[in-house]
Amino acid sequence: MTDNTISSAVIIGAGIFGVSTGVQLARRGIRVTILNDGPPANGASGRSLSWLNSARMRSEPYHRLRMAGIDRYRTLSARHPDAEWLRFDGGLTWDADDERNEIDAAYRHELSLAYDAQRLSAADVAGVTPGVDAGTITPQGAIFNPGEGWVDLPALIGVLLKEFSALGGVLVTDQGRARVVIEGGRAVGAETAMGERFPADAVVLAAGPAVPRMAAESGQTIGDGTPVALLVQTRPLVHPLRAVLNTPRVAVRPAPGGTFALDADWAADEGVRPRADGGYDIDDSVVTALLAEAAKVMEGNPRLEVATIGVGGKPIPGDGEPVVGALKAIPGYYVAFSHSGATLGLIVGELLAHEVATGAEHPMLATFRPERFAP
């Protein structure tokens, strides 16, 4: 299929949103160049928990978009049934034993949406999903969502880039950061830090946490609630845990090769300090505490060891909702900026490519337009 509205596009960012959009545009016969300031998935996509879900409570449009996102992963899983980087083994969540516990409200809300959910007591857990230390589950119980899963985004991005290359797409990774070029009031391409220009009919900004700042350089406002995130990847170990765990003190996600990905907001808040040069200092004692919290919720309380640590901005818009679509004040300029990049990765690429290629707005993105932040 070839669309006639545009013939070329340049994308800034080789994370999941940029690569997914690039593949979708290339499938439509559009010439696409992706620019990245380093290797693919070197930003937020490389340090994402990557839990595929629409659990708990959020707006109805956001829930629908996330469910469509999970649907696309189901299709992908059917095409790659043996993929070690994509699994649907469910998700288990519980809250702290205090006045903030919302397990009952969350369960009733999920039931009202027909979101597959099971309310479990600690005694029930072992018979439903293996690998959990049930003694850490609070008296209010837990919710198991059997339809949830996880993806390893760097591996997925690698798979998509193979198709992108086969379709004639070009990936440029060796020329530093890029900027959007605007001439005559419209986006006409991008320029790298080394001064090379890439003209295009449309530009997609998918640079993760840098999106609000880069849009502001063109006078456009995108609300930004980006925090610093810390993701620890463990060394391999043999363990029966298969579900993603979202617990009061740590989130634990199985990963390829018998490893686990761990994160927690408190760990980033307490253990990461930005430096003036743009890097980060990491408190080793906080990392050790995070490993201990993960071991507590895993059956047998295994000894976990650090393999890698990822630190950087976690893209979250100011109102928590995705920001996807055209910057209408600047023709030819599109953005993708959102939390839940893994869950939304495939569907955002699909719908954004539709808008870029055809010029027509997709109704599922109606409430996620950038102009909601306009002064």
CSV table of C-alpha atoms in Angstrom, one decimal:
chain,number,residue,atom,x,y,z
A,1,MET,CA,0.0,0.0,0.0
A,2,THR,CA,1.3,3.5,-0.9
A,3,ASP,CA,-0.2,6.7,0.4
A,4,ASN,CA,-0.1,9.8,-1.7
A,5,THR,CA,-0.1,12.5,1.0
A,6,ILE,CA,3.6,12.3,1.6
A,7,SER,CA,6.5,10.4,0.1
A,8,SER,CA,9.2,10.8,2.8
A,9,ALA,CA,9.5,11.1,6.6
A,10,VAL,CA,12.3,11.5,9.1
A,11,ILE,CA,12.0,10.3,12.7
A,12,ILE,CA,14.0,11.5,15.6
A,13,GLY,CA,14.4,8.7,18.1
A,14,ALA,CA,15.1,4.9,17.8
A,15,GLY,CA,13.1,3.8,20.8
A,16,ILE,CA,9.9,1.8,20.5
A,17,PHE,CA,7.7,4.7,19.3
A,18,GLY,CA,10.2,5.9,16.7
A,19,VAL,CA,11.0,2.4,15.3
A,20,SER,CA,7.4,1.2,15.4
A,21,THR,CA,6.2,4.3,13.5
A,22,GLY,CA,9.1,4.0,11.1
A,23,VAL,CA,8.2,0.4,10.2
A,24,GLN,CA,4.6,1.3,9.7
A,25,LEU,CA,5.4,4.1,7.4
A,26,ALA,CA,7.9,2.0,5.4
A,27,ARG,CA,5.2,-0.7,5.0
A,28,ARG,CA,3.1,2.0,3.3
A,29,GLY,CA,5.9,2.7,0.8
A,30,ILE,CA,7.1,5.9,2.3
A,31,ARG,CA,10.9,6.6,2.4
A,32,VAL,CA,11.9,6.8,6.1
A,33,THR,CA,15.0,7.8,7.9
A,34,ILE,CA,15.4,7.3,11.7
A,35,LEU,CA,17.9,9.4,13.5
A,36,ASN,CA,19.3,8.5,16.9
A,37,ASP,CA,22.0,10.0,19.1
A,38,GLY,CA,23.4,6.5,19.9
A,39,PRO,CA,22.5,2.9,19.3
A,40,PRO,CA,18.8,1.9,19.1
A,41,ALA,CA,17.0,1.6,22.4
A,42,ASN,CA,19.7,3.6,24.2
A,43,GLY,CA,17.1,5.8,26.0
A,44,ALA,CA,13.9,5.1,27.9
A,45,SER,CA,13.1,2.0,25.9
A,46,GLY,CA,16.3,0.4,27.2
A,47,ARG,CA,15.4,0.9,30.8
A,48,SER,CA,11.6,0.2,30.7
A,49,LEU,CA,9.9,-2.3,33.0
A,50,SER,CA,7.9,-3.1,29.9
A,51,TRP,CA,4.9,-4.6,31.7
A,52,LEU,CA,2.0,-5.1,29.2
A,53,ASN,CA,-1.1,-4.1,31.0
A,54,SER,CA,-4.2,-1.9,31.5
A,55,ALA,CA,-4.6,-2.6,35.2
A,56,ARG,CA,-5.9,-0.4,37.9
A,57,MET,CA,-7.8,2.9,37.0
A,58,ARG,CA,-7.4,5.4,34.2
A,59,SER,CA,-9.5,7.2,31.7
A,60,GLU,CA,-11.7,5.2,29.4
A,61,PRO,CA,-9.9,6.4,26.2
A,62,TYR,CA,-6.5,5.5,27.7
A,63,HIS,CA,-7.8,2.1,28.7
A,64,ARG,CA,-9.1,1.4,25.2
A,65,LEU,CA,-5.8,2.4,23.7
A,66,ARG,CA,-3.9,0.2,26.0
A,67,MET,CA,-6.1,-2.7,25.3
A,68,ALA,CA,-5.6,-2.2,21.5
A,69,GLY,CA,-1.9,-2.1,22.3
A,70,ILE,CA,-2.0,-5.5,24.1
A,71,ASP,CA,-4.0,-6.9,21.1
A,72,ARG,CA,-1.2,-6.0,18.7
A,73,TYR,CA,1.2,-7.9,21.0
A,74,ARG,CA,-1.0,-10.9,21.0
A,75,THR,CA,-0.8,-10.9,17.2
A,76,LEU,CA,2.9,-10.5,17.3
A,77,SER,CA,3.2,-13.3,19.8
A,78,ALA,CA,1.2,-15.6,17.5
A,79,ARG,CA,3.8,-14.9,14.8
A,80,HIS,CA,6.7,-15.5,17.1
A,81,PRO,CA,5.4,-18.2,19.4
A,82,ASP,CA,8.8,-19.2,20.7
A,83,ALA,CA,10.1,-15.7,21.3
A,84,GLU,CA,12.0,-15.4,24.5
A,85,TRP,CA,11.4,-11.6,24.5
A,86,LEU,CA,7.6,-11.6,24.6
A,87,ARG,CA,5.5,-13.5,27.1
A,88,PHE,CA,1.9,-13.5,28.4
A,89,ASP,CA,2.2,-15.2,31.8
A,90,GLY,CA,0.0,-12.7,33.7
A,91,GLY,CA,0.6,-10.0,36.3
A,92,LEU,CA,0.1,-10.0,40.0
A,93,THR,CA,-0.3,-6.9,42.1
A,94,TRP,CA,-0.9,-6.0,45.7
A,95,ASP,CA,-0.9,-2.9,47.9
A,96,ALA,CA,0.6,-1.9,51.2
A,97,ASP,CA,-1.4,-2.7,54.4
A,98,ASP,CA,-2.5,0.8,55.1
A,99,GLU,CA,-5.2,3.4,54.4
A,100,ARG,CA,-3.9,3.7,50.8
A,101,ASN,CA,-4.7,0.1,49.9
A,102,GLU,CA,-7.0,0.2,46.8
A,103,ILE,CA,-7.1,-3.5,45.9
A,104,ASP,CA,-10.8,-3.8,46.4
A,105,ALA,CA,-11.6,-0.6,44.4
A,106,ALA,CA,-9.2,-1.6,41.7
A,107,TYR,CA,-10.7,-5.1,41.4
A,108,ARG,CA,-14.2,-3.8,41.2
A,109,HIS,CA,-13.2,-1.3,38.5
A,110,GLU,CA,-11.4,-3.9,36.5
A,111,LEU,CA,-14.5,-6.2,36.7
A,112,SER,CA,-16.7,-3.3,35.4
A,113,LEU,CA,-14.5,-3.1,32.3
A,114,ALA,CA,-14.5,-6.9,31.8
A,115,TYR,CA,-10.7,-6.7,32.3
A,116,ASP,CA,-9.7,-10.3,33.2
A,117,ALA,CA,-9.0,-10.2,36.9
A,118,GLN,CA,-8.9,-12.6,39.8
A,119,ARG,CA,-9.0,-11.6,43.5
A,120,LEU,CA,-6.7,-13.8,45.4
A,121,SER,CA,-5.8,-14.3,49.0
A,122,ALA,CA,-2.2,-15.1,49.9
A,123,ALA,CA,-3.2,-18.8,50.3
A,124,ASP,CA,-4.6,-18.8,46.7
A,125,VAL,CA,-1.6,-17.4,44.9
A,126,ALA,CA,0.6,-20.6,44.7
A,127,GLY,CA,-2.2,-22.4,42.9
A,128,VAL,CA,-2.6,-19.7,40.3
A,129,THR,CA,0.9,-18.3,39.5
A,130,PRO,CA,4.2,-19.8,40.7
A,131,GLY,CA,7.3,-18.2,42.1
A,132,VAL,CA,5.8,-15.8,44.7
A,133,ASP,CA,6.6,-15.6,48.4
A,134,ALA,CA,2.9,-15.5,49.5
A,135,GLY,CA,3.9,-14.4,53.0
A,136,THR,CA,4.6,-10.9,51.7
A,137,ILE,CA,1.1,-10.4,50.3
A,138,THR,CA,-1.0,-8.1,52.5
A,139,PRO,CA,-4.3,-9.1,54.2
A,140,GLN,CA,-6.4,-7.3,51.6
A,141,GLY,CA,-5.1,-9.8,49.0
A,142,ALA,CA,-3.9,-9.5,45.5
A,143,ILE,CA,-5.2,-9.2,41.9
A,144,PHE,CA,-4.0,-11.6,39.3
A,145,ASN,CA,-4.5,-10.5,35.7
A,146,PRO,CA,-3.9,-13.6,33.4
A,147,GLY,CA,-4.0,-11.6,30.2
A,148,GLU,CA,-1.0,-9.4,31.0
A,149,GLY,CA,2.5,-9.9,29.9
A,150,TRP,CA,5.9,-8.3,29.2
A,151,VAL,CA,8.2,-7.5,26.4
A,152,ASP,CA,11.9,-7.0,26.1
A,153,LEU,CA,11.9,-3.7,24.2
A,154,PRO,CA,15.6,-3.8,22.9
A,155,ALA,CA,15.0,-7.2,21.5
A,156,LEU,CA,11.7,-6.1,19.9
A,157,ILE,CA,13.3,-3.0,18.5
A,158,GLY,CA,16.0,-5.2,16.9
A,159,VAL,CA,13.3,-7.4,15.2
A,160,LEU,CA,11.4,-4.3,13.9
A,161,LEU,CA,14.6,-2.7,12.6
A,162,LYS,CA,15.4,-5.8,10.5
A,163,GLU,CA,12.1,-5.4,8.8
A,164,PHE,CA,12.6,-1.6,8.5
A,165,SER,CA,15.9,-2.2,6.8
A,166,ALA,CA,14.5,-4.8,4.4
A,167,LEU,CA,11.8,-2.3,3.4
A,168,GLY,CA,14.5,0.3,2.5
A,169,GLY,CA,14.4,2.3,5.7
A,170,VAL,CA,17.6,4.1,6.8
A,171,LEU,CA,18.9,4.2,10.4
A,172,VAL,CA,21.5,6.9,11.2
A,173,THR,CA,23.2,6.5,14.6
A,174,ASP,CA,26.5,8.2,14.4
A,175,GLN,CA,25.9,11.9,14.1
A,176,GLY,CA,24.9,13.0,17.6
A,177,ARG,CA,21.6,14.6,18.6
A,178,ALA,CA,19.2,15.9,15.9
A,179,ARG,CA,16.9,18.8,15.8
A,180,VAL,CA,13.7,19.5,13.7
A,181,VAL,CA,14.2,22.0,10.9
A,182,ILE,CA,11.4,24.4,10.4
A,183,GLU,CA,11.3,26.7,7.3
A,184,GLY,CA,8.4,28.9,6.2
A,185,GLY,CA,6.4,27.8,9.3
A,186,ARG,CA,6.5,24.1,8.5
A,187,ALA,CA,8.7,21.1,9.4
A,188,VAL,CA,10.9,20.3,6.4
A,189,GLY,CA,13.3,17.7,7.9
A,190,ALA,CA,15.9,17.3,10.6
A,191,GLU,CA,19.5,18.2,11.1
A,192,THR,CA,22.1,16.2,13.1
A,193,ALA,CA,24.7,17.7,15.5
A,194,MET,CA,27.3,17.2,12.7
A,195,GLY,CA,25.3,19.4,10.4
A,196,GLU,CA,23.9,16.8,8.0
A,197,ARG,CA,20.3,17.6,6.9
A,198,PHE,CA,17.7,15.1,6.1
A,199,PRO,CA,14.8,16.7,4.1
A,200,ALA,CA,11.4,15.1,4.5
A,201,ASP,CA,7.7,15.8,4.0
A,202,ALA,CA,7.0,15.0,7.6
A,203,VAL,CA,9.0,14.9,10.9
A,204,VAL,CA,8.1,12.7,13.9
A,205,LEU,CA,9.6,13.6,17.2
A,206,ALA,CA,9.9,10.4,19.3
A,207,ALA,CA,12.8,11.2,21.5
A,208,GLY,CA,11.4,10.0,24.8
A,209,PRO,CA,11.9,12.4,27.8
A,210,ALA,CA,13.5,15.0,25.5
A,211,VAL,CA,10.2,15.6,23.6
A,212,PRO,CA,8.8,18.5,25.7
A,213,ARG,CA,12.1,20.4,25.6
A,214,MET,CA,12.6,19.9,21.9
A,215,ALA,CA,9.0,20.9,21.1
A,216,ALA,CA,9.6,24.0,23.3
A,217,GLU,CA,12.5,25.0,21.0
A,218,SER,CA,9.8,25.5,18.3
A,219,GLY,CA,7.5,27.4,20.6
A,220,GLN,CA,5.2,24.5,21.3
A,221,THR,CA,4.1,23.4,24.8
A,222,ILE,CA,3.8,19.8,26.0
A,223,GLY,CA,3.2,19.3,29.7
A,224,ASP,CA,6.0,17.3,31.2
A,225,GLY,CA,5.9,15.2,34.4
A,226,THR,CA,9.1,13.2,33.6
A,227,PRO,CA,10.8,11.8,36.7
A,228,VAL,CA,14.2,10.0,36.9
A,229,ALA,CA,13.8,6.2,36.7
A,230,LEU,CA,16.2,3.4,37.8
A,231,LEU,CA,16.0,0.0,36.3
A,232,VAL,CA,18.2,-2.9,37.6
A,233,GLN,CA,18.7,-6.0,35.5
A,234,THR,CA,19.8,-9.1,37.4
A,235,ARG,CA,22.2,-11.8,36.5
A,236,PRO,CA,20.6,-15.1,35.3
A,237,LEU,CA,19.2,-17.5,37.9
A,238,VAL,CA,16.9,-20.4,37.9
A,239,HIS,CA,13.6,-19.4,39.4
A,240,PRO,CA,9.9,-20.3,38.8
A,241,LEU,CA,8.5,-16.8,38.7
A,242,ARG,CA,6.8,-16.1,35.4
A,243,ALA,CA,4.3,-13.3,36.1
A,244,VAL,CA,5.1,-9.6,36.4
A,245,LEU,CA,4.9,-8.5,40.1
A,246,ASN,CA,3.8,-5.0,41.0
A,247,THR,CA,4.1,-4.8,44.8
A,248,PRO,CA,4.3,-2.0,47.4
A,249,ARG,CA,8.1,-1.8,47.4
A,250,VAL,CA,9.3,-3.3,44.1
A,251,ALA,CA,8.2,-4.3,40.6
A,252,VAL,CA,9.7,-7.5,39.3
A,253,ARG,CA,9.6,-8.5,35.7
A,254,PRO,CA,11.0,-11.7,34.2
A,255,ALA,CA,13.4,-11.1,31.3
A,256,PRO,CA,15.2,-13.2,28.6
A,257,GLY,CA,17.9,-15.6,29.7
A,258,GLY,CA,16.5,-16.2,33.2
A,259,THR,CA,17.2,-12.6,34.3
A,260,PHE,CA,14.8,-10.2,36.1
A,261,ALA,CA,14.2,-6.5,35.7
A,262,LEU,CA,13.5,-4.5,38.9
A,263,ASP,CA,12.3,-1.0,39.6
A,264,ALA,CA,10.7,1.2,42.3
A,265,ASP,CA,10.0,4.9,42.5
A,266,TRP,CA,11.5,5.2,45.9
A,267,ALA,CA,14.8,3.7,44.7
A,268,ALA,CA,15.1,6.4,42.0
A,269,ASP,CA,14.1,9.1,44.4
A,270,GLU,CA,16.5,8.0,47.1
A,271,GLY,CA,19.4,6.6,45.1
A,272,VAL,CA,19.9,8.7,42.0
A,273,ARG,CA,21.4,12.2,41.9
A,274,PRO,CA,21.8,14.1,38.6
A,275,ARG,CA,25.2,15.6,37.9
A,276,ALA,CA,26.0,18.9,36.2
A,277,ASP,CA,27.4,17.1,33.2
A,278,GLY,CA,24.1,15.3,32.5
A,279,GLY,CA,25.0,12.0,34.0
A,280,TYR,CA,23.9,10.5,37.3
A,281,ASP,CA,25.4,9.3,40.6
A,282,ILE,CA,23.9,6.1,41.9
A,283,ASP,CA,23.9,5.1,45.6
A,284,ASP,CA,25.0,1.5,45.8
A,285,SER,CA,23.2,1.0,49.1
A,286,VAL,CA,19.9,1.8,47.5
A,287,VAL,CA,20.5,-0.7,44.7
A,288,THR,CA,21.3,-3.3,47.3
A,289,ALA,CA,18.1,-2.5,49.1
A,290,LEU,CA,16.1,-2.8,45.9
A,291,LEU,CA,17.6,-6.2,45.3
A,292,ALA,CA,16.6,-7.2,48.8
A,293,GLU,CA,13.0,-6.0,48.3
A,294,ALA,CA,12.8,-8.1,45.1
A,295,ALA,CA,14.2,-11.2,46.8
A,296,LYS,CA,11.6,-10.8,49.6
A,297,VAL,CA,8.6,-11.2,47.2
A,298,MET,CA,10.2,-14.1,45.2
A,299,GLU,CA,9.7,-17.7,46.3
A,300,GLY,CA,12.8,-18.9,48.2
A,301,ASN,CA,14.1,-15.4,48.6
A,302,PRO,CA,16.9,-15.9,46.1
A,303,ARG,CA,20.2,-14.1,46.1
A,304,LEU,CA,20.0,-11.5,43.3
A,305,GLU,CA,23.0,-10.0,41.7
A,306,VAL,CA,23.3,-6.9,39.5
A,307,ALA,CA,24.1,-7.3,35.8
A,308,THR,CA,23.3,-3.8,34.6
A,309,ILE,CA,21.8,-0.5,35.9
A,310,GLY,CA,19.8,1.9,33.7
A,311,VAL,CA,19.2,5.4,34.8
A,312,GLY,CA,17.4,8.3,33.0
A,313,GLY,CA,14.1,10.1,32.4
A,314,LYS,CA,10.9,8.1,32.4
A,315,PRO,CA,8.6,9.9,29.8
A,316,ILE,CA,5.4,10.9,31.6
A,317,PRO,CA,3.3,13.8,30.2
A,318,GLY,CA,2.1,16.4,32.7
A,319,ASP,CA,-1.4,15.0,32.9
A,320,GLY,CA,-0.3,11.4,32.7
A,321,GLU,CA,-2.1,10.8,29.4
A,322,PRO,CA,-0.3,10.1,26.1
A,323,VAL,CA,0.6,12.9,23.7
A,324,VAL,CA,0.4,11.7,20.1
A,325,GLY,CA,-0.3,13.4,16.8
A,326,ALA,CA,0.4,16.6,14.9
A,327,LEU,CA,1.6,19.9,16.3
A,328,LYS,CA,-1.0,21.7,14.4
A,329,ALA,CA,0.7,25.1,14.6
A,330,ILE,CA,3.6,23.6,12.5
A,331,PRO,CA,2.5,21.6,9.5
A,332,GLY,CA,4.4,18.4,9.0
A,333,TYR,CA,5.5,18.1,12.7
A,334,TYR,CA,4.3,15.1,14.7
A,335,VAL,CA,5.1,13.9,18.2
A,336,ALA,CA,4.8,10.7,20.3
A,337,PHE,CA,5.4,11.1,24.1
A,338,SER,CA,3.9,8.9,26.7
A,339,HIS,CA,4.3,6.7,29.8
A,340,SER,CA,3.6,3.0,29.1
A,341,GLY,CA,5.7,3.0,26.0
A,342,ALA,CA,5.9,-0.7,26.0
A,343,THR,CA,2.1,-1.3,26.1
A,344,LEU,CA,1.5,1.4,23.6
A,345,GLY,CA,4.5,0.8,21.4
A,346,LEU,CA,3.0,-1.0,18.6
A,347,ILE,CA,-0.4,0.6,18.5
A,348,VAL,CA,1.0,4.2,18.7
A,349,GLY,CA,3.3,3.4,15.8
A,350,GLU,CA,0.4,2.1,13.8
A,351,LEU,CA,-2.0,5.0,14.5
A,352,LEU,CA,0.6,7.7,14.2
A,353,ALA,CA,1.8,6.3,10.9
A,354,HIS,CA,-1.8,6.4,9.7
A,355,GLU,CA,-2.1,10.1,10.5
A,356,VAL,CA,1.3,11.0,9.0
A,357,ALA,CA,0.7,9.0,5.8
A,358,THR,CA,-2.9,10.0,5.2
A,359,GLY,CA,-3.3,13.4,6.9
A,360,ALA,CA,-6.5,12.0,8.6
A,361,GLU,CA,-6.9,12.0,12.3
A,362,HIS,CA,-7.6,8.7,14.0
A,363,PRO,CA,-10.5,8.8,16.4
A,364,MET,CA,-8.7,6.7,19.1
A,365,LEU,CA,-6.2,9.5,19.5
A,366,ALA,CA,-8.8,12.3,19.8
A,367,THR,CA,-8.2,13.0,23.5
A,368,PHE,CA,-4.4,12.7,23.3
A,369,ARG,CA,-3.7,15.6,21.0
A,370,PRO,CA,-0.7,17.9,21.8
A,371,GLU,CA,-2.8,21.0,21.6
A,372,ARG,CA,-4.5,20.3,24.9
A,373,PHE,CA,-1.4,21.9,26.5
A,374,ALA,CA,-1.4,25.0,24.4
A,375,PRO,CA,-1.5,28.2,26.5
